[in-house]
Short mmCIF file of C-alpha atoms in Angstrom, two decimals:
data_model
loop_
_atom_site.label_atom_id
_atom_site.label_comp_id
_atom_site.label_asym_id
_atom_site.label_seq_id
_atom_site.Cartn_x
_atom_site.Cartn_y
_atom_site.Cartn_z
CA MET R 244 0.34 -0.04 0.13
CA THR R 245 1.45 3.19 -1.04
CA SER R 246 0.65 6.55 0.68
CA ALA R 247 0.11 9.04 -2.36
CA HIS R 248 -2.61 9.54 -4.87
CA ALA R 249 -1.61 8.59 -8.99
CA SER R 250 0.30 12.18 -9.00
CA GLY R 251 2.71 10.88 -6.36
CA SER R 252 2.60 14.15 -3.79
CA GLU R 253 -0.70 13.83 -2.04
CA PRO R 254 -1.05 11.68 0.90
CA ILE R 255 -4.16 9.09 0.96
CA PRO R 256 -6.88 10.36 3.24
CA GLY R 257 -7.11 8.12 6.23
CA THR R 258 -3.62 6.35 5.98
CA TYR R 259 -0.31 8.06 7.90
CA PRO R 260 2.72 8.31 6.43
CA GLY R 261 4.70 4.97 5.75
CA GLY R 262 1.44 3.76 4.41
CA ARG R 263 -0.23 2.81 7.92
CA VAL R 264 -3.76 2.46 8.00
CA GLY R 265 -5.27 5.41 10.41
CA PRO R 266 -8.49 5.62 12.32
CA THR R 267 -11.62 3.73 10.58
CA GLU R 268 -14.46 5.92 9.19
CA TYR R 269 -17.82 5.75 10.80
CA GLY R 270 -19.92 2.97 9.14
CA ASP R 271 -16.81 0.60 8.81
CA THR R 272 -17.10 -2.63 10.63
CA SER R 273 -13.98 -3.64 12.23
CA SER R 274 -13.16 -7.18 12.80
CA LEU R 275 -13.34 -6.65 16.77
CA ALA R 276 -16.88 -5.46 16.43
CA LEU R 277 -17.77 -8.09 14.86
CA GLY R 278 -15.92 -10.68 17.10
CA THR R 279 -17.83 -9.11 19.87
CA SER R 280 -21.54 -9.29 18.43
CA ALA R 281 -20.91 -12.87 17.29
CA PHE R 282 -19.82 -13.65 20.96
CA ALA R 283 -22.76 -11.55 22.58
CA GLY R 284 -25.39 -13.23 19.85
CA VAL R 285 -24.08 -16.89 20.59
CA MET R 286 -23.65 -16.32 24.40
CA LEU R 287 -27.20 -14.71 24.65
CA ILE R 288 -28.62 -17.74 22.65
CA MET R 289 -26.63 -20.39 24.45
CA VAL R 290 -28.44 -18.58 27.80
CA SER R 291 -31.55 -18.43 26.60
CA VAL R 292 -31.41 -22.45 25.76
CA PHE R 293 -30.26 -22.95 29.22
CA GLN R 294 -32.89 -20.74 30.59
CA ILE R 295 -35.55 -22.58 28.95
CA LEU R 296 -33.85 -26.26 29.26
CA GLN R 297 -34.21 -25.22 32.95
CA GLY R 298 -37.66 -24.05 32.75
CA ILE R 299 -38.77 -27.29 31.39
CA ALA R 300 -37.05 -29.33 33.99
CA ALA R 301 -38.68 -27.49 36.69
CA THR R 302 -42.07 -27.46 35.35
CA ALA R 303 -42.00 -31.40 34.13
CA ALA R 304 -40.71 -32.79 37.09
CA GLY R 305 -40.58 -30.74 40.39
CA THR R 306 -38.44 -33.11 41.62
CA VAL R 307 -35.65 -32.27 40.24
CA TYR R 308 -34.82 -29.27 42.22
CA VAL R 309 -34.19 -28.90 45.78
CA THR R 310 -37.56 -27.39 47.35
CA GLY R 311 -36.77 -27.61 51.52
CA ALA R 312 -34.80 -24.56 51.43
CA GLU R 313 -36.38 -21.32 52.93
CA TYR R 314 -35.93 -18.24 50.71
CA VAL R 315 -37.23 -14.80 50.43
CA PHE R 316 -38.27 -15.19 47.02
CA GLN R 317 -40.11 -18.60 47.67
CA LEU R 318 -42.56 -19.54 44.54
CA ASP R 319 -43.29 -22.88 43.38
CA VAL R 320 -40.93 -24.60 41.44
CA THR R 321 -43.37 -24.72 38.58
CA THR R 322 -43.91 -20.77 38.78
CA TRP R 323 -40.05 -20.77 38.43
CA GLY R 324 -40.12 -22.96 35.48
CA TRP R 325 -42.49 -20.60 33.61
CA ILE R 326 -40.48 -17.34 34.51
CA HIS R 327 -37.45 -19.07 32.98
CA ILE R 328 -39.20 -20.56 30.18
CA VAL R 329 -40.64 -16.97 29.14
CA VAL R 330 -37.24 -15.02 29.82
CA GLY R 331 -35.36 -17.75 27.40
CA ALA R 332 -37.79 -17.49 24.47
CA ILE R 333 -37.80 -13.79 24.70
CA ALA R 334 -33.94 -13.53 25.09
CA LEU R 335 -33.65 -16.28 22.31
CA ALA R 336 -35.90 -13.89 19.57
CA THR R 337 -33.06 -11.33 20.59
CA GLY R 338 -29.99 -12.99 20.21
CA ILE R 339 -31.09 -13.74 16.78
CA GLY R 340 -31.50 -10.49 16.55
CA VAL R 341 -28.33 -9.47 17.96
CA LEU R 342 -26.33 -11.78 15.27
CA ALA R 343 -28.48 -10.34 12.51
CA GLY R 344 -26.82 -7.08 13.38
CA GLN R 345 -29.87 -4.94 14.56
CA THR R 346 -29.47 -2.17 17.43
CA TRP R 347 -32.70 -2.82 19.15
CA ALA R 348 -31.33 -5.91 19.85
CA TYR R 349 -28.02 -4.66 21.62
CA VAL R 350 -30.47 -2.48 24.11
CA ALA R 351 -33.23 -5.73 24.45
CA GLY R 352 -30.27 -7.92 25.09
CA ILE R 353 -28.64 -6.00 27.88
CA VAL R 354 -32.05 -5.94 29.90
CA LEU R 355 -32.94 -9.47 29.13
CA ALA R 356 -29.41 -10.32 30.24
CA ALA R 357 -30.07 -8.39 33.29
CA VAL R 358 -33.25 -9.89 33.98
CA SER R 359 -32.20 -13.45 33.46
CA ALA R 360 -29.50 -12.79 35.98
CA LEU R 361 -32.19 -11.55 38.52
CA ALA R 362 -34.32 -14.16 38.30
CA ASN R 363 -31.76 -16.82 38.48
CA PHE R 364 -30.40 -15.11 41.26
CA ALA R 365 -34.11 -15.59 43.16
CA PHE R 366 -33.67 -19.26 41.98
CA ILE R 367 -30.33 -19.97 43.81
CA PRO R 368 -31.81 -22.33 46.68
CA TYR R 369 -33.13 -24.54 44.21
CA TYR R 370 -29.85 -25.29 41.88
CA PRO R 371 -27.23 -22.99 43.34
CA PHE R 372 -24.29 -24.02 40.90
CA TRP R 373 -26.14 -23.60 37.76
CA THR R 374 -27.70 -20.72 38.40
CA LEU R 375 -24.56 -19.10 39.38
CA LEU R 376 -23.05 -20.25 36.17
CA ILE R 377 -26.05 -18.65 34.05
CA ILE R 378 -25.26 -15.55 35.90
CA ALA R 379 -21.34 -15.64 35.12
CA PHE R 380 -23.04 -15.70 31.35
CA ASP R 381 -25.33 -13.22 31.70
CA VAL R 382 -22.42 -10.68 32.88
CA ALA R 383 -20.75 -11.87 29.80
CA VAL R 384 -23.56 -11.03 27.73
CA ILE R 385 -23.87 -7.81 29.31
CA TRP R 386 -20.00 -6.86 29.43
CA ALA R 387 -20.22 -7.75 25.29
CA LEU R 388 -23.67 -5.97 24.55
CA SER R 389 -22.48 -2.90 26.34
CA THR R 390 -19.15 -3.07 24.09
CA LEU R 391 -20.91 -2.86 21.10
CA VAL R 392 -23.36 -0.13 22.42
CA ALA R 393 -20.43 1.94 23.35
CA HIS R 394 -18.70 1.94 20.20
CA ARG R 395 -21.67 2.18 17.88
CA ASP R 396 -21.29 6.04 17.93
#
């Protein structure tokens, strides 16, 4: 790559002397942004599938989860199952939107990951290790989508 136009005297806009590429212009998509978007979309889809499976297990067989623990947010296990199924289904559609590059999906994904983390926090007494793992995935989704939102401007 050269640093001059055909006339040889003017530098190419967007490059530095020696042919190094300068800052990208608005509208260009960097590989970091594409990687972060793909990570966020795939993670959101994974978390949503985990949520749906967790909800199905809770509604199909209430004996899968420990129900003897006393907790402030004590609901019936079947109720928690339906909460997880609904949040998971909405998050699945949002994850597909993130992979499609829809701007609405970035903000909705952050909100849904936060709702998922809160729902799993309240579900801790029933299956502690699994819910903490899902919360960690939700935090990763929030970080990735927040990074995308911050760098879209």
